PDB file of C-alpha atoms in Angstrom:
ATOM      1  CA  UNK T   1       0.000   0.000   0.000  1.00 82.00           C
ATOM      2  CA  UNK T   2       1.364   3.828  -0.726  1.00 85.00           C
ATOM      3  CA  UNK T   3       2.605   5.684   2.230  1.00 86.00           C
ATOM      4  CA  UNK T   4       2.930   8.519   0.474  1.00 93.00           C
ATOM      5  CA  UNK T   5      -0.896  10.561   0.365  1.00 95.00           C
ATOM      6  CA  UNK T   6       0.279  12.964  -2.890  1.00 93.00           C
ATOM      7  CA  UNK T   7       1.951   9.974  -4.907  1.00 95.00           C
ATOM      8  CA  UNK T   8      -1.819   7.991  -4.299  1.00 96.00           C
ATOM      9  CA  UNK T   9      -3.979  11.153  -5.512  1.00 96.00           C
ATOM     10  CA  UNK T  10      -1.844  11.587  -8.546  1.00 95.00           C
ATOM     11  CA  UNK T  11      -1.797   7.876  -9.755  1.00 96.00           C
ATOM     12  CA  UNK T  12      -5.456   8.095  -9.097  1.00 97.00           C
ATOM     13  CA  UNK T  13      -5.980  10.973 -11.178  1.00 96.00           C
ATOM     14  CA  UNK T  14      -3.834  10.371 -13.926  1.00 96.00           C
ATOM     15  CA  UNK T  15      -5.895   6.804 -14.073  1.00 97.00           C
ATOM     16  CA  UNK T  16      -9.277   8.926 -14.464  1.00 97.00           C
ATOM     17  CA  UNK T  17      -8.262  10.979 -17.190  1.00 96.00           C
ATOM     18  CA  UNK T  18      -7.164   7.948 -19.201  1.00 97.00           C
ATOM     19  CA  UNK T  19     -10.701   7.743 -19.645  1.00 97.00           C
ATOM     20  CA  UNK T  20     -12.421  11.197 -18.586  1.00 97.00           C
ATOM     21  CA  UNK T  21     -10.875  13.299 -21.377  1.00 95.00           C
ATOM     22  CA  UNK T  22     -13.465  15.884 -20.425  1.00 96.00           C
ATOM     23  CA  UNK T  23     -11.995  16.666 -17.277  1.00 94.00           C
ATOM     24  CA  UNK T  24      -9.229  17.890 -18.417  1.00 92.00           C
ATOM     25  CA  UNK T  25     -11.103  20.636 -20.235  1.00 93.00           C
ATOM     26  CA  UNK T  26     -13.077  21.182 -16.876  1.00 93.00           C
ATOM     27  CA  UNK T  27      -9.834  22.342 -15.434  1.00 88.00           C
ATOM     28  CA  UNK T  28      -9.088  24.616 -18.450  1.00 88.00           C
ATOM     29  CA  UNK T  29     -12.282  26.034 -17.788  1.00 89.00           C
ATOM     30  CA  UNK T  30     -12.698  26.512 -14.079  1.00 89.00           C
ATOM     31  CA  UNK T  31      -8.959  26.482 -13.016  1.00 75.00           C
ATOM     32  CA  UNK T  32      -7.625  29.398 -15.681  1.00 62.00           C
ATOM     33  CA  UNK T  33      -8.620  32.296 -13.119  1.00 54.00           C
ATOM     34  CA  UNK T  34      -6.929  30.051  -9.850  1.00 56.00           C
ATOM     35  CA  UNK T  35      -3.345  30.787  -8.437  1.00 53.00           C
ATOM     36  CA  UNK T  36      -4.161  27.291  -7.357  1.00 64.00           C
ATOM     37  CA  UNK T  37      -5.518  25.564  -9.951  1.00 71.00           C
ATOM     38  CA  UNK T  38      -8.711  23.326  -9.279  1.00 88.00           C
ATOM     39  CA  UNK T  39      -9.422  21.956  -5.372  1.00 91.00           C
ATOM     40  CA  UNK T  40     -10.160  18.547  -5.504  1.00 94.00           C
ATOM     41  CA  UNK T  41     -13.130  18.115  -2.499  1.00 96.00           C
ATOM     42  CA  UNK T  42     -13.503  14.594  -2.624  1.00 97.00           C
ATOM     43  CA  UNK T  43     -13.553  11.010  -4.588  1.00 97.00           C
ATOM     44  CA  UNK T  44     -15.471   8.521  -4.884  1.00 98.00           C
ATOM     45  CA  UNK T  45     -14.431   4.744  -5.343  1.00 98.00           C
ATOM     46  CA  UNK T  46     -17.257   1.623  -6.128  1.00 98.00           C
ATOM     47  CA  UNK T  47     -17.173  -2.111  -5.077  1.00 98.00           C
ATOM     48  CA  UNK T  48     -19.185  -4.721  -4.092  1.00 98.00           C
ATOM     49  CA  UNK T  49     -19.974  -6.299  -0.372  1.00 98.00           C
ATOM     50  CA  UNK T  50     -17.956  -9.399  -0.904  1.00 96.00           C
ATOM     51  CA  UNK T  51     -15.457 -10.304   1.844  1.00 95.00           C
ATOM     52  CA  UNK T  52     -12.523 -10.320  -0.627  1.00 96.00           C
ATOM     53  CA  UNK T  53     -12.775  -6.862  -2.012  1.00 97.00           C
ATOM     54  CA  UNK T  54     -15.523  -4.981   0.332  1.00 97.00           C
ATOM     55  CA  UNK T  55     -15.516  -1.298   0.672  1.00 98.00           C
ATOM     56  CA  UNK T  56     -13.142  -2.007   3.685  1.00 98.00           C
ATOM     57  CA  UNK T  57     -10.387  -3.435   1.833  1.00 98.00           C
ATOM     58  CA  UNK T  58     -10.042  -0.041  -0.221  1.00 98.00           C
ATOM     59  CA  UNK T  59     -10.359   1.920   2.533  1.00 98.00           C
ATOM     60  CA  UNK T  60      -7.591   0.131   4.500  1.00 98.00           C
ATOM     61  CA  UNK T  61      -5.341   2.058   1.519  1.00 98.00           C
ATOM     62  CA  UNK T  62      -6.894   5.271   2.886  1.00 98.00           C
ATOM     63  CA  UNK T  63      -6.324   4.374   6.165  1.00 97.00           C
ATOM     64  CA  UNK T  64      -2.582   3.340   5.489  1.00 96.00           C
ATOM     65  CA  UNK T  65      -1.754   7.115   5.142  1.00 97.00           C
ATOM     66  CA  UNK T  66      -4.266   8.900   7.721  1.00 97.00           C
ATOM     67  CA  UNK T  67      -7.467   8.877   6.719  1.00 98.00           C
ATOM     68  CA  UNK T  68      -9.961   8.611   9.403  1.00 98.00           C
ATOM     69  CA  UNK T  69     -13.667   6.936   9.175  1.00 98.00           C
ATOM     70  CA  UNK T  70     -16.507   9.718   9.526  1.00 97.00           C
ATOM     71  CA  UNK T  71     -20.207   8.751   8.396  1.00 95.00           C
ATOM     72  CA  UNK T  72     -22.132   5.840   6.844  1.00 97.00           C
ATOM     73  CA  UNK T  73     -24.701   5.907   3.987  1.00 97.00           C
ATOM     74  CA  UNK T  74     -27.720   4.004   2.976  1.00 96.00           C
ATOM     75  CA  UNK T  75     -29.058   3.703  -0.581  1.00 96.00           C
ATOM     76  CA  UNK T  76     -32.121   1.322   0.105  1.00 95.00           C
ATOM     77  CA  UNK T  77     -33.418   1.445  -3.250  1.00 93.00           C
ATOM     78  CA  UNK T  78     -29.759   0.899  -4.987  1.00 95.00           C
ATOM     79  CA  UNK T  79     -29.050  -1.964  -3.181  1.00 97.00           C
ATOM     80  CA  UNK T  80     -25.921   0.123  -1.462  1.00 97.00           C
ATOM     81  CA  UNK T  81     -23.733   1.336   1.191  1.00 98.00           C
ATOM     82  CA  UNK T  82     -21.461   3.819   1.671  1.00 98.00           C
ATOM     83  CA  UNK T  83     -18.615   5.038   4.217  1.00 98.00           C
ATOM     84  CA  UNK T  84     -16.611   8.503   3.937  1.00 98.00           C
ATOM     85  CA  UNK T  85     -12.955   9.247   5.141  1.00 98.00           C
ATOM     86  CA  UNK T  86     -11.206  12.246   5.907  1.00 98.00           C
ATOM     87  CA  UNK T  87      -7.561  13.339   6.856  1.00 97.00           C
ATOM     88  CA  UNK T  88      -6.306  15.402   9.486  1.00 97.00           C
ATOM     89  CA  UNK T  89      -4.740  17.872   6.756  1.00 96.00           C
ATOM     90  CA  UNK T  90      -8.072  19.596   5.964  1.00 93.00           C
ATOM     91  CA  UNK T  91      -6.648  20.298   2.364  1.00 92.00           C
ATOM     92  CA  UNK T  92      -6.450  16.928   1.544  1.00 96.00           C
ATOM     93  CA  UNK T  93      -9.489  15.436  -0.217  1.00 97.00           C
ATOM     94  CA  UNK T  94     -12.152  13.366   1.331  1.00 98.00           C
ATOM     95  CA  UNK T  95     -13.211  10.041   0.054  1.00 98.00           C
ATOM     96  CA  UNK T  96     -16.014   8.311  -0.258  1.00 98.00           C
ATOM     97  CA  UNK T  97     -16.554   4.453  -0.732  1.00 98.00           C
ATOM     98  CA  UNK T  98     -19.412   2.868  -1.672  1.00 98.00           C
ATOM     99  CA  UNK T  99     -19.989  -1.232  -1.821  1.00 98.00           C
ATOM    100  CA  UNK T 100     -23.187  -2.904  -3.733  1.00 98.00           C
ATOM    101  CA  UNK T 101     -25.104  -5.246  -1.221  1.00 98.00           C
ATOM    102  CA  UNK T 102     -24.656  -8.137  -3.760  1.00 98.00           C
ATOM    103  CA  UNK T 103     -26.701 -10.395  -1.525  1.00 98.00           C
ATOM    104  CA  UNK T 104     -29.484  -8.227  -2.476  1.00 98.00           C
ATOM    105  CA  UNK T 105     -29.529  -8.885  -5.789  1.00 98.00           C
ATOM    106  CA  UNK T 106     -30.580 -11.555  -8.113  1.00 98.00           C
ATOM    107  CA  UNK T 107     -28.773 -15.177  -8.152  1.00 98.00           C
ATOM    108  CA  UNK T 108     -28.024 -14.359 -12.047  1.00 98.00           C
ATOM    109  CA  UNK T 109     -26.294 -10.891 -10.792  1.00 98.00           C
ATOM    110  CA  UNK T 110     -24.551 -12.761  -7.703  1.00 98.00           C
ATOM    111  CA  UNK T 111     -23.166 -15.318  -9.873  1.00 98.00           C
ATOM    112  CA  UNK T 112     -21.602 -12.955 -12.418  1.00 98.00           C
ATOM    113  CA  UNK T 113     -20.365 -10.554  -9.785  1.00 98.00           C
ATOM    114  CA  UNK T 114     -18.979 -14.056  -8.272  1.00 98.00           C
ATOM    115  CA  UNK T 115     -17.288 -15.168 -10.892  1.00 97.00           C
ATOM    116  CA  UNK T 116     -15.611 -11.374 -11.314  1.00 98.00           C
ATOM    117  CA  UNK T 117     -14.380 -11.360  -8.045  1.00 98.00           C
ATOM    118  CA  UNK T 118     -12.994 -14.668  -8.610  1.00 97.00           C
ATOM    119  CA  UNK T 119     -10.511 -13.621 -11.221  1.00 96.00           C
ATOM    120  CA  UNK T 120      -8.671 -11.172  -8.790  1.00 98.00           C
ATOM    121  CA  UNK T 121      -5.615 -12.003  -7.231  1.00 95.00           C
ATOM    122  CA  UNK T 122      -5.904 -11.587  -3.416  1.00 92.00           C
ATOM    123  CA  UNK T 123      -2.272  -9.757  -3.862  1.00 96.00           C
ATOM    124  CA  UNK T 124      -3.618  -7.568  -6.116  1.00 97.00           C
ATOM    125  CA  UNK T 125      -6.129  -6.307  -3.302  1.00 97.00           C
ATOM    126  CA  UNK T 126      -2.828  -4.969  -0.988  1.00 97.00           C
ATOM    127  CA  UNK T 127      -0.562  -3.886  -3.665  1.00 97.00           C
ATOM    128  CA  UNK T 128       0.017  -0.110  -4.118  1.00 95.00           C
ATOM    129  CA  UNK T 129      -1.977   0.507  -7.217  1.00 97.00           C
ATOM    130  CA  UNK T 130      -5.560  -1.633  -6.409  1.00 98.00           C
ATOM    131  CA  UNK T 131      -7.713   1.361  -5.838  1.00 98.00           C
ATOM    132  CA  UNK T 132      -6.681   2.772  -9.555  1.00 98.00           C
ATOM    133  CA  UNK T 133      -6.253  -1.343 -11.363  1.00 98.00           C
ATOM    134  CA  UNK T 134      -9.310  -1.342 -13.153  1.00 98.00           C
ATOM    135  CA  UNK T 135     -10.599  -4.584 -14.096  1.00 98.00           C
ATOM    136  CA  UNK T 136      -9.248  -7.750 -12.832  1.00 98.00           C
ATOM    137  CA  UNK T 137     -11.595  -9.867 -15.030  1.00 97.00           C
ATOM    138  CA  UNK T 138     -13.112  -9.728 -18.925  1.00 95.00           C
ATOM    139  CA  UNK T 139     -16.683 -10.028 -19.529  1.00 97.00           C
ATOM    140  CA  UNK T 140     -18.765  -9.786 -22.442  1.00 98.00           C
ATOM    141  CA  UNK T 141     -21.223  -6.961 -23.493  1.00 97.00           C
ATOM    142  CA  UNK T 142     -23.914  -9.017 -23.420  1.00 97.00           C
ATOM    143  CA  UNK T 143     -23.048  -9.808 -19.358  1.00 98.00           C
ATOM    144  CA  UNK T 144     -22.855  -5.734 -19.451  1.00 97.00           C
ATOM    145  CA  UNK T 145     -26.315  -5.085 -20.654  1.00 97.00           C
ATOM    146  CA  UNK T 146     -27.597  -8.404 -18.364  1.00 97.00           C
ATOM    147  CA  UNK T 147     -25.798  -6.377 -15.567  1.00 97.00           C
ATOM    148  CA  UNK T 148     -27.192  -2.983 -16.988  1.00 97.00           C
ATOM    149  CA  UNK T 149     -30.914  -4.193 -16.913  1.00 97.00           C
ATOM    150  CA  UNK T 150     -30.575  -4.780 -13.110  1.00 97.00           C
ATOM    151  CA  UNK T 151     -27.741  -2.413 -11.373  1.00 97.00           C
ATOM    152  CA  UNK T 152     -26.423   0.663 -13.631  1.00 97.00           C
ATOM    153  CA  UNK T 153     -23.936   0.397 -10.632  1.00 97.00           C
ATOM    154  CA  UNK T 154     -22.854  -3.636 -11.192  1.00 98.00           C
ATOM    155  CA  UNK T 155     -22.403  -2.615 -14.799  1.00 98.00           C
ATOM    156  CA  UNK T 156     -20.902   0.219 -14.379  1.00 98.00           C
ATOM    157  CA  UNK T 157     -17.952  -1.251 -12.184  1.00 98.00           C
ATOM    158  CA  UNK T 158     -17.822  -4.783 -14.520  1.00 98.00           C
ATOM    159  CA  UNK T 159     -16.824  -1.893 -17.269  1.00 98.00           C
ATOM    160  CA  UNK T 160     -13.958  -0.330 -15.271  1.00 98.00           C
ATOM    161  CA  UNK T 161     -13.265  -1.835 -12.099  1.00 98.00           C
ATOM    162  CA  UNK T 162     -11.146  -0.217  -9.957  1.00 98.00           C
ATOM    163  CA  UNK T 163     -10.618   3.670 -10.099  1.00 98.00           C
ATOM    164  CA  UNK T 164     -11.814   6.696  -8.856  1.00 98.00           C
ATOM    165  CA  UNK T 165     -15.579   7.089 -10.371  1.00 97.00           C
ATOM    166  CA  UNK T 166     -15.140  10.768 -10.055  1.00 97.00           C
ATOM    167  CA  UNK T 167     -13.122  13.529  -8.516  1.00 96.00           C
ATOM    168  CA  UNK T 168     -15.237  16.771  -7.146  1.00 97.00           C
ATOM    169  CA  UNK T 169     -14.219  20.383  -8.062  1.00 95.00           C
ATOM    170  CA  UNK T 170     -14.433  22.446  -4.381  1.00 95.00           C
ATOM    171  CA  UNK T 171     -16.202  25.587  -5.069  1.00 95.00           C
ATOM    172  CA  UNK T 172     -15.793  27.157  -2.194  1.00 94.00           C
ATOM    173  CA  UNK T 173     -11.973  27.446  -3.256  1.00 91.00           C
ATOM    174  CA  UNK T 174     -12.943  28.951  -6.999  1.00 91.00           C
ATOM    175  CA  UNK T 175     -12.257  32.654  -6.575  1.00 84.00           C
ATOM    176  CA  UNK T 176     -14.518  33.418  -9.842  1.00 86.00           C
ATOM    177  CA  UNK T 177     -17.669  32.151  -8.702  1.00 90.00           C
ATOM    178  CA  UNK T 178     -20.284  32.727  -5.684  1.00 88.00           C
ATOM    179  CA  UNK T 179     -22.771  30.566  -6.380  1.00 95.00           C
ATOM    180  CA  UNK T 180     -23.216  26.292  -7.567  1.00 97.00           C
ATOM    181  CA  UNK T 181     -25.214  27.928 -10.684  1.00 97.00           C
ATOM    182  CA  UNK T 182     -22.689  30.229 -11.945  1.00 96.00           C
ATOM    183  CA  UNK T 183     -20.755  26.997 -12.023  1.00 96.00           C
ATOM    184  CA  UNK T 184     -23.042  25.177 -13.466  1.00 97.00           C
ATOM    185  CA  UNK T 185     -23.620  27.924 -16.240  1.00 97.00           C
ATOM    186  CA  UNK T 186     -20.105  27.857 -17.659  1.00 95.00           C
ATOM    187  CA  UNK T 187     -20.631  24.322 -18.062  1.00 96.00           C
ATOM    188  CA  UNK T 188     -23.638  24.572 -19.983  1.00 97.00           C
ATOM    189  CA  UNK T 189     -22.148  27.580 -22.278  1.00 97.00           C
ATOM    190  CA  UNK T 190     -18.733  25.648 -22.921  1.00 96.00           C
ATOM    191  CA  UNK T 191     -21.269  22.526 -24.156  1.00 96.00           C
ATOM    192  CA  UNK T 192     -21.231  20.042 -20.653  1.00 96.00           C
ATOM    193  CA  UNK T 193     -24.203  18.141 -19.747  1.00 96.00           C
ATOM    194  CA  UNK T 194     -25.174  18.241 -16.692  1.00 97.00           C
ATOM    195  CA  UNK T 195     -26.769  15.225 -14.983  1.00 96.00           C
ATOM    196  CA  UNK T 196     -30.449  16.329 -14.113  1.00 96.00           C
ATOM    197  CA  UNK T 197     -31.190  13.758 -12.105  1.00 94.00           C
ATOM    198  CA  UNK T 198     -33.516  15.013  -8.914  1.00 93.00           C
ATOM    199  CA  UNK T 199     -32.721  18.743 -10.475  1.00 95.00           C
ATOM    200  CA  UNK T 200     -29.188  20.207 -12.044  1.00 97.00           C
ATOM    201  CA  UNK T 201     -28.793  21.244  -8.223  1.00 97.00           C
ATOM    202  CA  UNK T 202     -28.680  18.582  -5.679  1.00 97.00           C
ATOM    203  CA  UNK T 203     -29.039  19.628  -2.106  1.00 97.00           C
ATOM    204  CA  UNK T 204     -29.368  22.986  -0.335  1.00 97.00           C
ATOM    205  CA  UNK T 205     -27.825  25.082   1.917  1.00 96.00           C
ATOM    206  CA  UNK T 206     -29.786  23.875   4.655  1.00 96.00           C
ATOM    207  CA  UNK T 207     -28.662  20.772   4.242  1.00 96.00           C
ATOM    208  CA  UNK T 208     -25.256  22.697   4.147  1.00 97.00           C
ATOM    209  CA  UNK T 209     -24.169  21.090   0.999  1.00 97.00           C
ATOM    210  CA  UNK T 210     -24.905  21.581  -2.863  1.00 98.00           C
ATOM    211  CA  UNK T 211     -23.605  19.533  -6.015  1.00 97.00           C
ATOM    212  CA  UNK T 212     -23.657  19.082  -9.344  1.00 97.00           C
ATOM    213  CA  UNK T 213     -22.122  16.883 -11.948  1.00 97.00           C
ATOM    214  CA  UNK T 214     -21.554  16.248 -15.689  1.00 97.00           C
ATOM    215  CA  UNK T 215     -22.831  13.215 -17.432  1.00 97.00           C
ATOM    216  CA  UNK T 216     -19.722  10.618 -17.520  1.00 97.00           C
ATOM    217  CA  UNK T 217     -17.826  10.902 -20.956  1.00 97.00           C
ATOM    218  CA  UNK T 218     -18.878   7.774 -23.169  1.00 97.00           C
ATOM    219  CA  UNK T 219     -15.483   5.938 -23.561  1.00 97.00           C
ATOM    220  CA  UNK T 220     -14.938   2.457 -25.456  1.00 97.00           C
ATOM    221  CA  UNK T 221     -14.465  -0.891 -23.574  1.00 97.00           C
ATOM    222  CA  UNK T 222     -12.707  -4.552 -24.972  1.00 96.00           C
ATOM    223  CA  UNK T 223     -15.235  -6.663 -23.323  1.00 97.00           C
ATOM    224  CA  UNK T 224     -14.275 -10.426 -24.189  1.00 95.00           C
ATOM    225  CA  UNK T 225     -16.821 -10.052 -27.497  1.00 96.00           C
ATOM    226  CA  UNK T 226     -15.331  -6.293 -29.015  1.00 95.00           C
ATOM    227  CA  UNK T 227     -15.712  -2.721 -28.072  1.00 97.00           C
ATOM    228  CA  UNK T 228     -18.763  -0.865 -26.938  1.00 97.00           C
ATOM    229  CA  UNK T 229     -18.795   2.309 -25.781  1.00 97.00           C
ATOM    230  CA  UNK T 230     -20.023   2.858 -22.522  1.00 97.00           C
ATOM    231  CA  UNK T 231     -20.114   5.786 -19.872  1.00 97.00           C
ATOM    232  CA  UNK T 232     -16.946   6.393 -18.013  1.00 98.00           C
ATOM    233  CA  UNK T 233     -16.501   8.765 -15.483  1.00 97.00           C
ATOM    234  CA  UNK T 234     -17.749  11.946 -14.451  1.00 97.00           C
ATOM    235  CA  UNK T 235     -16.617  15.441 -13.192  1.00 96.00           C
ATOM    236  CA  UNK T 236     -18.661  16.272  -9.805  1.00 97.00           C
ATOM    237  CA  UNK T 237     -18.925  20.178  -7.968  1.00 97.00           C
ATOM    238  CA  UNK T 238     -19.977  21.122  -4.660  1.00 97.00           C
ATOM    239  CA  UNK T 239     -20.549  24.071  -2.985  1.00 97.00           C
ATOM    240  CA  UNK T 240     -20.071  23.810   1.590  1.00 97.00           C
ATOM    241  CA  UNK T 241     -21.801  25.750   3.681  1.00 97.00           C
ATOM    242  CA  UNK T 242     -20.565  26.170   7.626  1.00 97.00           C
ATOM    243  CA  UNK T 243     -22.906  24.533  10.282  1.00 95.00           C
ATOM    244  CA  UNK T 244     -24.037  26.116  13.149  1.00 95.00           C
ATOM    245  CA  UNK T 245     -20.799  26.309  14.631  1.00 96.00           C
ATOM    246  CA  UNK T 246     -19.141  28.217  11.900  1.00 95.00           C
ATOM    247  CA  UNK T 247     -16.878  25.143  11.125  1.00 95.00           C
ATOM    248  CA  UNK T 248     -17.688  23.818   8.116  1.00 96.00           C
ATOM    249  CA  UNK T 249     -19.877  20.909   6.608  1.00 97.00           C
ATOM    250  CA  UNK T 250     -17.393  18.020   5.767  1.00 97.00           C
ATOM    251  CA  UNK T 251     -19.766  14.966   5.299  1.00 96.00           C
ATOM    252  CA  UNK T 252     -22.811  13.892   2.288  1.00 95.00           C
ATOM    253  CA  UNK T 253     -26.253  14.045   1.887  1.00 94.00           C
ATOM    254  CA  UNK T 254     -27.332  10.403   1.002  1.00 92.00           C
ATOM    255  CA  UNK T 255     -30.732  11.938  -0.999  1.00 91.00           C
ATOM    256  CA  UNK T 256     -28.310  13.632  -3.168  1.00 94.00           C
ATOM    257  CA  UNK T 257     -25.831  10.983  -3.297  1.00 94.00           C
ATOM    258  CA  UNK T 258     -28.054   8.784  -4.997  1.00 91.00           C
ATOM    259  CA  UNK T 259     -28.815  11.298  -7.766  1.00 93.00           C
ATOM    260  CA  UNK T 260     -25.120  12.080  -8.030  1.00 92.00           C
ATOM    261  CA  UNK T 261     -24.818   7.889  -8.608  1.00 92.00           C
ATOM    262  CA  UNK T 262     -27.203   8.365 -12.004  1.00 93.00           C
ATOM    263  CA  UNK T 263     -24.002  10.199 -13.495  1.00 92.00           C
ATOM    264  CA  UNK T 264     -22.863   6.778 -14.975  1.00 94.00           C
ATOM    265  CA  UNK T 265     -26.393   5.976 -16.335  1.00 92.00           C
ATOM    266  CA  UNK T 266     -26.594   5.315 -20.346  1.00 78.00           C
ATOM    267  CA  UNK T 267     -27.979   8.392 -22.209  1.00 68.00           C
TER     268      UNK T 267
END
């Protein structure tokens, strides 16, 4: 596992863009005006609830260089679960792991996801790049679209595996803007689309949090029968409002969470 925090952000990165091109012109766009370029707030990492690779064995890579559990997450109607993890150094990001309650699902699901997890070495799980590997396994499209029919997320992660499903632009550190739509608005005008999903704006300010996202780039996948393209990953924002106390609001809103999750879904 990495000891060093910077080294595991910027393999994790440069893994996303491999197959978010769009991000990069996100940055272009929203980090021209920054002394400090773009603030990452967070990421956001998928598995499944199976003992060999469970949202706790990517979060023991957090943990190996000072992350810190914080809050839990339900999606009842997803089928999922969700921890997030924060450092001491405020200025690092946060991250947030979600599994999918496999056990939930049908025995045609369970057997593919099975037969996935199967294929990965139990090395692989420790070694210093598992959380940006991708997939350990080849399926076919038509397992995809079985997968698809059922879980967007199961799909989604027999696609690409292991890597960060999105990184989160923190607003609060963009000098040029004061509000999540002004944000939002340069997206639209430079051609983005947004996910709408439960509103372009998810959350509110009295829930002390706001986000938005783009629709994940459409990317080609091998699967073991030839390419398809399928959606990637996405580019999310959010904007943090200070609790009661004046600190500020460091955790998630599962009700927006879940829309945040329809980024992936096929357009």
């Amino acid at each position: 596992m990495h000891t060093d925090i910077n080294a595991l952000f910027d393999n994790l990165w440069q893994n996303y863009l491999e197959v978010t091109p769009s991000a990069v012109k996100v940055h272009e766009l929203l980090g021209s005006t920054q002394k400090d370029g773009v603030i990452n707030d967070h990421i956001a990492l998928r598995t499944f609830n199976h003992e060999k690779i469970g949202l706790e064995k990517l979060a023991a890579h957090f943990l190996a260089v000072g992350y810190k559990e914080c809050g839990e997450y339900h999606f009842e109607a997803k089928k999922l679960y969700a921890k997030h993890y924060e450092h001491p150094d405020t200025t690092q990001p946060k991250v947030f792991i979600s599994e999918l309650l496999v056990e939930k699902c049908s025995t045609e699901l369970q057997s593919i996801v099975n037969d996935m997890v199967a294929s990965i070495d139990e090395d692989a799980v420790t070694a210093d790049n598992f959380l940006y590997s991708g997939t350990h396994w080849q399926v076919s499209s038509d397992t995809y679209k079985k997968l698809l029919a059922e879980s967007e997320y199961a799909a989604w992660m027999s696609a690409w595996g292991y890597r960060a499903n999105h990184f989160t632009v923190n607003i609060n550190e963009l000098a040029k803007f004061e509000n999540i739509e002004e944000v939002n608005q340069v997206l639209k005008d430079a051609g983005f689309q947004l996910n709408t999903s439960g509103g372009e704006v998810k959350g509110s300010p009295e829930v002390l949090l706001e986000q938005s996202s783009t629709l994940a780039d459409d990317f080609a996948v091998t699967f073991n029968d030839g390419k398809m393209t399928v959606p990637s990953c996405f580019y999310e924002f959010a904007l943090r409002y200070n609790k009661p106390d004046g600190e500020i609001y460091t955790g998630f809103v599962a009700a927006s969470a879940d829309k945040i999750f329809e980024s992936t879904n096929a357009r």
